[in-house]
Short mmCIF file of C-alpha atoms in Angstrom, two decimals:
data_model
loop_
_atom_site.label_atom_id
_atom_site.label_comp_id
_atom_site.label_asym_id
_atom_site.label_seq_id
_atom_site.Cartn_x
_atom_site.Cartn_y
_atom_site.Cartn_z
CA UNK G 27 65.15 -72.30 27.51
CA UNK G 28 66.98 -68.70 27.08
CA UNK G 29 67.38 -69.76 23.56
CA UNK G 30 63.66 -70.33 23.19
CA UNK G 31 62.79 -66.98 24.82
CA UNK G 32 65.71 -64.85 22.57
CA UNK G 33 63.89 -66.59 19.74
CA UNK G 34 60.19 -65.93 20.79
CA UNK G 35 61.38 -62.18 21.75
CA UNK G 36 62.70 -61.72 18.19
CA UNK G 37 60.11 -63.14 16.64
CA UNK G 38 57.62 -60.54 18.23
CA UNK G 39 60.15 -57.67 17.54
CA UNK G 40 60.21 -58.66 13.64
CA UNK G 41 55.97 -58.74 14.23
CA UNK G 42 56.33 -55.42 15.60
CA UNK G 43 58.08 -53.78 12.81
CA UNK G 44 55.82 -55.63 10.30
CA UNK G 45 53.38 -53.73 11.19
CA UNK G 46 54.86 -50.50 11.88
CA UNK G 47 56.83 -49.93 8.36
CA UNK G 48 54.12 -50.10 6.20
CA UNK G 49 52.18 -47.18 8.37
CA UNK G 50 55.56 -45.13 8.30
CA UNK G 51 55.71 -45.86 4.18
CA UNK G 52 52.26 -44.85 3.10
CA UNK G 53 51.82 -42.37 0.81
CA UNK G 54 50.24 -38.87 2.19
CA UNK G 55 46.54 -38.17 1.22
CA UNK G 56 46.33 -36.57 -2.03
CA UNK G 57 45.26 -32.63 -1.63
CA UNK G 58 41.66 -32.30 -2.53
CA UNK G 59 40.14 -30.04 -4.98
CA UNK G 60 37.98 -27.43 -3.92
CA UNK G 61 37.56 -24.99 -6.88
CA UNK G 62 38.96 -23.97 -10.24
CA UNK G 63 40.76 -20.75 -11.16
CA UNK G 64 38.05 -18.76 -13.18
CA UNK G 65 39.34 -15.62 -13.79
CA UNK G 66 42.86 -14.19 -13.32
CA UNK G 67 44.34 -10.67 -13.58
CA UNK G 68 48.19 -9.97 -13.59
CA UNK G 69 50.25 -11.40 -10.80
CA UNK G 70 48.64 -14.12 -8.78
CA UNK G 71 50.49 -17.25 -7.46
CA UNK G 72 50.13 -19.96 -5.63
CA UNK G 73 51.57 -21.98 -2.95
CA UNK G 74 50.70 -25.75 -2.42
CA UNK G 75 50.53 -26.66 1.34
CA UNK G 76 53.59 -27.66 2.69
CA UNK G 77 56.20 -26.48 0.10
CA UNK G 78 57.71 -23.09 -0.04
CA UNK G 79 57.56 -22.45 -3.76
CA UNK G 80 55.62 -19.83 -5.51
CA UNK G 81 54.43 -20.68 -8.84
CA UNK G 82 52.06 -18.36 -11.47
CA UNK G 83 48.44 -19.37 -11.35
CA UNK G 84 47.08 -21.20 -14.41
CA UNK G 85 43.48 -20.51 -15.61
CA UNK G 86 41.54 -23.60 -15.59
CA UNK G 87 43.78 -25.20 -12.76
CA UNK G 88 42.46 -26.62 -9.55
CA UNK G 89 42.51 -24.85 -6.22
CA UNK G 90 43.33 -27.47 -3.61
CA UNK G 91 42.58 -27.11 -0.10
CA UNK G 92 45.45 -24.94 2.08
CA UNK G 93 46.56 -23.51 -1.16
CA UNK G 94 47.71 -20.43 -0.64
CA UNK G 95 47.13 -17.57 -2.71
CA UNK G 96 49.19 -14.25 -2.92
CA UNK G 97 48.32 -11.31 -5.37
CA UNK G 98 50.26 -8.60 -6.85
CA UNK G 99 49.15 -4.50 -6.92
CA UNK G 100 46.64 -4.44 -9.32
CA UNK G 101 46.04 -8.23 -9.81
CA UNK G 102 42.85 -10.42 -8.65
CA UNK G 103 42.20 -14.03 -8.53
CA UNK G 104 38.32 -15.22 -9.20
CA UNK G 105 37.56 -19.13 -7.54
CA UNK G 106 35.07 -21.09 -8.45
CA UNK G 107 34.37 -23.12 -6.13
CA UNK G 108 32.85 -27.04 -6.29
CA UNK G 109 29.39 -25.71 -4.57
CA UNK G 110 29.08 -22.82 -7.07
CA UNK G 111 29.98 -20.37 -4.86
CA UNK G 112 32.76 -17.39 -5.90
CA UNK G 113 35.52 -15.68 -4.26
CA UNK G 114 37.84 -13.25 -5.45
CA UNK G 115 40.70 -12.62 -4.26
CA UNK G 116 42.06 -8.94 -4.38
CA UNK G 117 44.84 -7.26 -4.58
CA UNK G 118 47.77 -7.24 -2.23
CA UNK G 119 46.30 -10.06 -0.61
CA UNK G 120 47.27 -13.68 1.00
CA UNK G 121 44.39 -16.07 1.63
CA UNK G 122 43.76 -19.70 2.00
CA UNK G 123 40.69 -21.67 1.88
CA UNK G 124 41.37 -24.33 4.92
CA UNK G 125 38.29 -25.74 5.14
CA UNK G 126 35.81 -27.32 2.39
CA UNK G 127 33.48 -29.72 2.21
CA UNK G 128 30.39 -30.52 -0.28
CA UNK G 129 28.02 -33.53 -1.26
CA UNK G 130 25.95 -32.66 -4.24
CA UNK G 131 23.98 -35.43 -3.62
CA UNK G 132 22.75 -34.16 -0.02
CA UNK G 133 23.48 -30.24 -0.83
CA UNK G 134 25.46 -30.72 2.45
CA UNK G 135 28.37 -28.18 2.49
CA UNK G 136 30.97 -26.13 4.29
CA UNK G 137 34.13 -23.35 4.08
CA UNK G 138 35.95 -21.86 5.99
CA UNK G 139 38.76 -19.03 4.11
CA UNK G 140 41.45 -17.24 5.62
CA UNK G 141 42.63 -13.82 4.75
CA UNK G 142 45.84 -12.29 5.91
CA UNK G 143 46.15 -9.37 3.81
CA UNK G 144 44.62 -7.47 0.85
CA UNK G 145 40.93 -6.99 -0.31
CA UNK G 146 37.91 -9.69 -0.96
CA UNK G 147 34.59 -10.62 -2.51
CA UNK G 148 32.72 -13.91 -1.51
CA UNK G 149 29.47 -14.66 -3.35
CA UNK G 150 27.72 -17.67 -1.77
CA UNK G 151 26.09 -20.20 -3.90
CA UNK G 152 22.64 -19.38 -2.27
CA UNK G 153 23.14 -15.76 -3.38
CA UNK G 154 22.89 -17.20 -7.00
CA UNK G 155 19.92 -19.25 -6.20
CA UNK G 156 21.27 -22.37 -5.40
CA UNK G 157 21.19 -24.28 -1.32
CA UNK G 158 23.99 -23.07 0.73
CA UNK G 159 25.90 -24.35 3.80
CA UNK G 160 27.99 -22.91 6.77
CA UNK G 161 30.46 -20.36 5.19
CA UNK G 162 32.98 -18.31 7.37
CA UNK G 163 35.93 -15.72 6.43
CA UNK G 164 38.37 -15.57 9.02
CA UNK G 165 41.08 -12.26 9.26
CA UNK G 166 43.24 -11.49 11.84
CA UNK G 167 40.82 -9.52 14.00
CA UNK G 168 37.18 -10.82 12.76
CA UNK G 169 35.37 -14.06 11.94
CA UNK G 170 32.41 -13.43 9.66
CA UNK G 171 29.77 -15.85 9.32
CA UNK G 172 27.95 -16.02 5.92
CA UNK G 173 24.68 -16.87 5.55
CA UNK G 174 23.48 -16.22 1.86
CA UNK G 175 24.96 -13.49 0.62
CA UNK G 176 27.53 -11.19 -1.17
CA UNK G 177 30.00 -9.14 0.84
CA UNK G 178 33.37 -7.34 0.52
CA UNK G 179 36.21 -6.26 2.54
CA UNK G 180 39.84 -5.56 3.01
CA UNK G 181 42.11 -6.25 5.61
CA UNK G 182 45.29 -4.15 6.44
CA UNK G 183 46.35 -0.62 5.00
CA UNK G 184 43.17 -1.21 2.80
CA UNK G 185 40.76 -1.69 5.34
CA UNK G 186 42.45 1.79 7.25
CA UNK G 187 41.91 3.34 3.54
CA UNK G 188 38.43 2.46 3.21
CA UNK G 189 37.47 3.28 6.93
CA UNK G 190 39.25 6.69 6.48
CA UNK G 191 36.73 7.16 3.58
CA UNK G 192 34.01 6.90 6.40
CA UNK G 193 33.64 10.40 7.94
CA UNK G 194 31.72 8.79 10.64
CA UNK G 195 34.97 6.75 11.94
CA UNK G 196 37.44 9.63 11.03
CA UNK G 197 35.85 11.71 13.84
CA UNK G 198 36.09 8.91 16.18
CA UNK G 199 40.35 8.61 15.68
CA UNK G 200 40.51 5.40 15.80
CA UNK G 201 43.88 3.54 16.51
CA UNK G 202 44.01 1.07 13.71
CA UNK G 203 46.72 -1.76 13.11
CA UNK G 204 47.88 -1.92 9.50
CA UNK G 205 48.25 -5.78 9.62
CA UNK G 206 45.02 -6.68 11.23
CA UNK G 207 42.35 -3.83 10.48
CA UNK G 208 39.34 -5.10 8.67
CA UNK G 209 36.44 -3.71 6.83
CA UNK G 210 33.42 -5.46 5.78
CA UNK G 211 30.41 -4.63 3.48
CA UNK G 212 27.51 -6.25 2.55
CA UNK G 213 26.73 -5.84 -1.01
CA UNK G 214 23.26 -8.02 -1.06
CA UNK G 215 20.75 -9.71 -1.58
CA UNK G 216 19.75 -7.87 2.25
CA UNK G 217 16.48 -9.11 4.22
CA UNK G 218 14.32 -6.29 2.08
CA UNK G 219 15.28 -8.21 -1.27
CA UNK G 220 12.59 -7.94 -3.58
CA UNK G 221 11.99 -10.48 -6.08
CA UNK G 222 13.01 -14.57 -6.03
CA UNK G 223 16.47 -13.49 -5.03
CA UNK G 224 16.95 -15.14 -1.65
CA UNK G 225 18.00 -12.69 1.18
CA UNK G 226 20.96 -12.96 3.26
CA UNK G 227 23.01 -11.79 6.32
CA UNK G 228 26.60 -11.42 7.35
CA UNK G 229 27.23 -11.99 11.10
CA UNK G 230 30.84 -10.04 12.07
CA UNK G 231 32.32 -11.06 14.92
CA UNK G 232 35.27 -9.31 16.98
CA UNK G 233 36.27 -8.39 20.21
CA UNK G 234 33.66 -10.53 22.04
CA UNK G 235 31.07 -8.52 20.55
CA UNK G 236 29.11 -9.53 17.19
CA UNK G 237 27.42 -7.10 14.76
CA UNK G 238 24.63 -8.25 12.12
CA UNK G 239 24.75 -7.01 8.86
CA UNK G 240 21.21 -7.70 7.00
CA UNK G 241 20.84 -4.53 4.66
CA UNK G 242 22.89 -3.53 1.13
CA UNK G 243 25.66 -1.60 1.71
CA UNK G 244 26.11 -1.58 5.53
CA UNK G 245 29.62 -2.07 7.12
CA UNK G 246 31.29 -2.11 9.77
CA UNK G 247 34.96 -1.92 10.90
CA UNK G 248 37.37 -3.31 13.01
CA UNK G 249 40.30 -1.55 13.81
CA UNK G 250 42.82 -4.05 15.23
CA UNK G 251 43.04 -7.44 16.59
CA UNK G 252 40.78 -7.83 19.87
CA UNK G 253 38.67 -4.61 19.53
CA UNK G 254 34.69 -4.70 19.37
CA UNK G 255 33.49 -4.29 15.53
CA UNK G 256 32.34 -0.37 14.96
CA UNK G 257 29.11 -0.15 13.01
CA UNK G 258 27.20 -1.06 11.45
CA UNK G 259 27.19 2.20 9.18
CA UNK G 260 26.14 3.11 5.56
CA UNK G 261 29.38 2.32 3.59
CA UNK G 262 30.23 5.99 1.20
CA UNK G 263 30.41 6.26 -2.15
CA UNK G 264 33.94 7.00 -1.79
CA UNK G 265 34.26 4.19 0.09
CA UNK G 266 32.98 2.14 -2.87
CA UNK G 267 35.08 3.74 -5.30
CA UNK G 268 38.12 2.99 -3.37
CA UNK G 269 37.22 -0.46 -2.95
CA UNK G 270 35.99 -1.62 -6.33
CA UNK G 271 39.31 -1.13 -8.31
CA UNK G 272 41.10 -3.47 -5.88
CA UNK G 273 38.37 -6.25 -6.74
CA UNK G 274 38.21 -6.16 -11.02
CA UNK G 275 38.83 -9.33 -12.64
CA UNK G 276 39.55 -9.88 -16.07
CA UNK G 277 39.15 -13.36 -17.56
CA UNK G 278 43.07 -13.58 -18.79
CA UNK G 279 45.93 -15.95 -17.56
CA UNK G 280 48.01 -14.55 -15.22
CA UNK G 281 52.02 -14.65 -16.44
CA UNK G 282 53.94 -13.48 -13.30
CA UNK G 283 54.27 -14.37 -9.79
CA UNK G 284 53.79 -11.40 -7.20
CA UNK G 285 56.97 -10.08 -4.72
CA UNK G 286 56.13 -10.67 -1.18
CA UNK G 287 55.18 -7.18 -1.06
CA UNK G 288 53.03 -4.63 -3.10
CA UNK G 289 51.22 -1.06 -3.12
CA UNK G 290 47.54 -1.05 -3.68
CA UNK G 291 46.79 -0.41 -7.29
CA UNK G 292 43.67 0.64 -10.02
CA UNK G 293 42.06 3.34 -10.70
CA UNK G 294 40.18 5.92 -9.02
CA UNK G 295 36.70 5.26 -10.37
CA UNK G 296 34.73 2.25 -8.42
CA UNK G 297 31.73 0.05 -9.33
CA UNK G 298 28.72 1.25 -7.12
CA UNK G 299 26.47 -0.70 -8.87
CA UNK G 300 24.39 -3.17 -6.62
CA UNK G 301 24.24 -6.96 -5.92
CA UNK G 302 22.71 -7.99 -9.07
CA UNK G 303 25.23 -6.35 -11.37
CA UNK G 304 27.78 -7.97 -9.25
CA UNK G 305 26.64 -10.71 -10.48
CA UNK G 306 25.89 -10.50 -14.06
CA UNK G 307 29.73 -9.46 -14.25
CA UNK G 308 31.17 -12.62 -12.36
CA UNK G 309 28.73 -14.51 -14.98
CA UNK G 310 31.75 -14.99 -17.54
CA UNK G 311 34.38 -15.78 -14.88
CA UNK G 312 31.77 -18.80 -13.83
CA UNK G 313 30.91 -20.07 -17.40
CA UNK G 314 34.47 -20.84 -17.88
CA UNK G 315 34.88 -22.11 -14.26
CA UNK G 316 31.56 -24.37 -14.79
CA UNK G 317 33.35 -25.68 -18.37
CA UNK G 318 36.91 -26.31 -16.34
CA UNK G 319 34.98 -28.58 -13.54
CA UNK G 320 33.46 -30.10 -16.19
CA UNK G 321 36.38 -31.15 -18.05
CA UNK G 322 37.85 -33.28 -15.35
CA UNK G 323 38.91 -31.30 -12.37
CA UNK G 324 35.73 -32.11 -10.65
CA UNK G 325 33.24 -34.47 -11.49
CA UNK G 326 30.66 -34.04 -8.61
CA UNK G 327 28.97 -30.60 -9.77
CA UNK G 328 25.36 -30.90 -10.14
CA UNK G 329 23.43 -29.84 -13.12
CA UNK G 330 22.02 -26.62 -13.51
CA UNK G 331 18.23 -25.93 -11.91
#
């Protein structure tokens, strides 16, 4: 009988572990494609989720979801994303886009982006006259909701830059943290759009408190993790010129990776054209990104209306 149940017992152990080990072998998911590098300008590399090596970014490549990306001073990163939406990455920055999610067949989409550091430009698919979906930018001290639009920003010893450009906040002395300040502009289409162009908004949210941004060239800063967003205010022209250089792209590969650390680079004279020259320049950038998801990195992009 005790030979029958020692039997029995190891029997169900072996069962067990039958069904255990193949669990414990599998494979992990592949990383999923959410984008193609479009655009690239000096040092820009990239870090695969889960491994601690840097390598250059390739023009053409995929972006993956939880890549992260880390520019150089003076060097930008343009994405093209699956849904036809852009965002470039500027310099000095690390960002990651942790969230993604798009049916071309139902128009059904989503993203979520981090940014830790350095200066930004997100141009939502809608903004170029096609659907969009929930979008969001997360930084250390804000959550911005996107709904249609183009905006820019900085977070860090940018952001304090571009906010000390702003005599409106210099009088108020703010106390602003270099790792977590952020400042936000909304660069169009606004709710007075004229035209077909479809109007947008940017909701910024900080502190407990959330401020709207519906017109061109409002912003609004936030000067350190957990305090209320100031604004919104009519962004400078010095402002702009401070801000532009940081966002240039330049269809090239990039041939370096970046140091951990860099100084904010370009020049002192800014692009303060409006929305729709910000996008006739990003045309180029998203030619060659349409041509790269064409070739095989993704297969699911509809056609052109």
């Amino acid at each position: 009988m005790r030979t029958f149940q020692a039997a029995h017992r190891a029997t169900a152990i072996v069962a067990a572990l039958s069904l255990i080990v193949p669990v414990a072998a599998a494979p992990p998911a592949p990383a999923t494609p959410v984008g193609v590098n479009a655009a690239i300008r000096h040092q820009v590399g990239i870090r695969s989720a889960g491994t601690g090596q840097l390598r250059p970014a390739v023009l053409r490549a995929p972006v993956m979801l939880n890549d992260e990306v880390r520019t150089g001073s003076a060097s930008q990163l343009q994405i093209l994303l699956r849904d036809r939406s852009t965002f470039t990455v500027g310099a000095n920055a690390r960002v990651a886009i942790d969230r993604f999610a798009y049916d071309p067949a139902t128009n059904v989409r989503s993203t979520g982006i981090q940014v830790a550091r350095g200066a930004f430009r997100f141009m939502s698919g809608r903004a170029l006259n096609h659907p969009s979906g929930p979008a969001s930018v997360r930084t250390p001290a804000a959550s911005i909701g996107i709904r249609g639009t183009i905006f820019e920003g900085a977070v860090g010893a940018d952001a304090i830059g571009l906010a000390n450009a702003q005599p409106s906040l210099a009088a108020l002395h703010l106390k602003a943290d270099p790792l977590t300040a952020t400042f936000v502009v909304l660069r169009g289409p606004g709710a007075a759009t004229q035209g077909d162009a479809r109007p947008g908004a940017i909701d910024v949210t900080a502190g407990g408190a959330t401020v709207t941004l519906d017109r061109p060239d409002m912003a609004v800063f936030v000067p350190s993790a957990g305090a209320a967003p100031v604004g919104p205010f009519a962004v400078t022209p010095r402002a702009l010129t401070l801000l532009q250089p940081l966002l240039r792209t330049v269809p090239a590969a990039g041939t370096a990776v970046p140091t951990e650390s860099g100084a904010g680079g370009g020049s002192d004279t800014g692009d303060r054209r409006g929305w729709p020259a910000l996008i006739v320049a990003a045309i180029p950038a998203i030619l060659l990104g349409l041509v790269a998801l064409g070739s095989g990195h993704d297969e699911s992009l509809p056609a052109s209306p």
